[in-house]
Amino acid sequence: MDVRREVWQVYRESLPVLLASLVGGLIAGTVLGSDAMTRAFEQFPGMWLLLPAFLATRGNVYGSLGARVASGIHQGLLEPEFEWQQRLVNAVIASYVNGVAISVFIATASWALLALLGRDSASLVQLIAILLIAGTLTAVVLIAGLLTLIFASYERGMDPDNLVGPIVTTIGDIFGVFFLYVALVSVGVVL
């Protein structure tokens, strides 16, 4: 394949995904800027501090999963199918554990930093509960959505590597913000 054709293929596969990512970012921003979200954040001081780290780590953790799965398919180590494949199961479990563990770390680090700075903060238990709920729900959607995207794009002759980054960050932002709100409401009712 010559360079021009290869560049055109990457562009053709990536542009629609990048446009969808733009729309997804606007949706996430709209939810984040809503009055309901602002009130929920005010109920639990410290949320504005941990929000960027929470959203960024969704893309980092599950972007790595996407790269691992896409590479496994390209190398013939994985089949692009929803069936029991030990490598795939291991990668999914590792990503889930990393996503949940980093959520707890973000909550703890945010709480400690706010305490160190003498700023108001929700309790450590509240922050951990919020990020555990949001992190778990986001993980389920990201893993299912990412694997579906990778398998479907590969089956259609597309290179999943061109799609994984923008899609993971978009799904992570949209559902991360939405499930953060769900977690805030849930913890506000329970705790």
Coordinates of N, CA, C and O in Angstrom, one line a residue, residues 10 12 20 27 32 34 42-43 49 60-61 64 69 76 85 91 103 106 109 119 129 137 142 160 183 186:
V10 N -6.5 6.1 6.9 CA -6.5 6.5 8.3 C -7.4 7.7 8.4 O -8.2 7.8 9.3
R12 N -9.9 8.6 6.5 CA -11.3 8.2 6.2 C -11.9 7.5 7.4 O -13.1 7.7 7.7
A20 N -17.7 12.4 15.9 CA -18.5 11.9 17.0 C -17.9 12.2 18.4 O -18.7 12.5 19.3
I27 N -21.8 17.0 24.6 CA -22.8 16.4 25.4 C -22.4 16.3 26.9 O -23.1 16.6 27.8
L32 N -22.3 18.2 32.4 CA -21.5 18.8 33.5 C -21.9 20.2 33.9 O -21.8 20.5 35.1
S34 N -24.8 21.5 33.8 CA -26.2 21.6 34.2 C -26.4 22.0 35.6 O -25.5 21.8 36.5
E42 N -21.9 20.7 44.6 CA -21.9 21.6 45.8 C -22.2 20.7 47.1 O -21.7 21.1 48.2
Q43 N -23.0 19.7 47.0 CA -23.3 18.8 48.1 C -22.1 18.1 48.6 O -22.0 17.7 49.8
L49 N -12.2 19.0 42.2 CA -10.8 18.7 42.2 C -10.5 17.3 41.5 O -9.6 17.1 40.8
N60 N -7.2 6.6 29.9 CA -5.9 6.0 30.0 C -6.0 4.5 30.2 O -5.4 3.7 29.6
V61 N -6.8 4.1 31.2 CA -7.0 2.7 31.5 C -7.6 1.9 30.4 O -7.1 0.8 30.0
S64 N -5.7 1.7 27.1 CA -4.7 0.6 27.1 C -5.3 -0.7 26.8 O -4.7 -1.5 26.0
V69 N -6.1 -5.2 23.0 CA -7.0 -6.0 22.3 C -6.8 -5.9 20.7 O -6.7 -6.9 20.0
G76 N -2.9 -12.0 15.7 CA -3.5 -13.3 15.7 C -3.6 -14.0 17.0 O -3.9 -15.2 17.1
Q85 N -11.9 -16.3 25.7 CA -10.5 -16.3 25.3 C -9.7 -15.8 26.5 O -9.9 -14.7 27.0
A91 N -7.1 -9.5 30.1 CA -7.0 -8.1 29.8 C -8.2 -7.3 30.3 O -8.0 -6.2 30.9
S103 N -9.7 4.7 40.8 CA -10.8 5.5 41.3 C -10.7 5.7 42.8 O -10.9 6.8 43.3
I106 N -7.8 8.1 43.4 CA -8.1 9.5 43.1 C -9.0 10.1 44.3 O -8.7 11.2 44.7
A109 N -6.6 10.5 47.3 CA -5.6 11.6 47.1 C -6.3 13.0 47.1 O -5.7 13.9 47.6
R119 N -9.0 22.9 53.0 CA -10.3 23.2 52.2 C -11.4 22.3 52.6 O -11.1 21.2 53.0
A129 N -17.0 6.2 47.9 CA -18.2 5.6 47.4 C -18.6 6.1 46.1 O -19.0 5.4 45.2
L137 N -19.6 1.5 37.1 CA -20.6 1.7 36.0 C -19.9 2.1 34.7 O -20.2 1.5 33.7
L142 N -17.7 1.0 29.2 CA -16.5 1.2 28.4 C -16.0 -0.2 27.9 O -15.6 -0.3 26.7
P160 N -8.8 -1.0 14.0 CA -9.3 -0.6 15.3 C -8.4 0.5 15.9 O -8.9 1.3 16.7
A183 N -23.8 8.5 40.8 CA -23.2 8.2 42.0 C -23.4 9.2 43.1 O -23.6 8.9 44.2
S186 N -26.9 8.8 44.3 CA -27.0 7.6 45.1 C -26.4 7.8 46.5 O -27.0 7.4 47.5

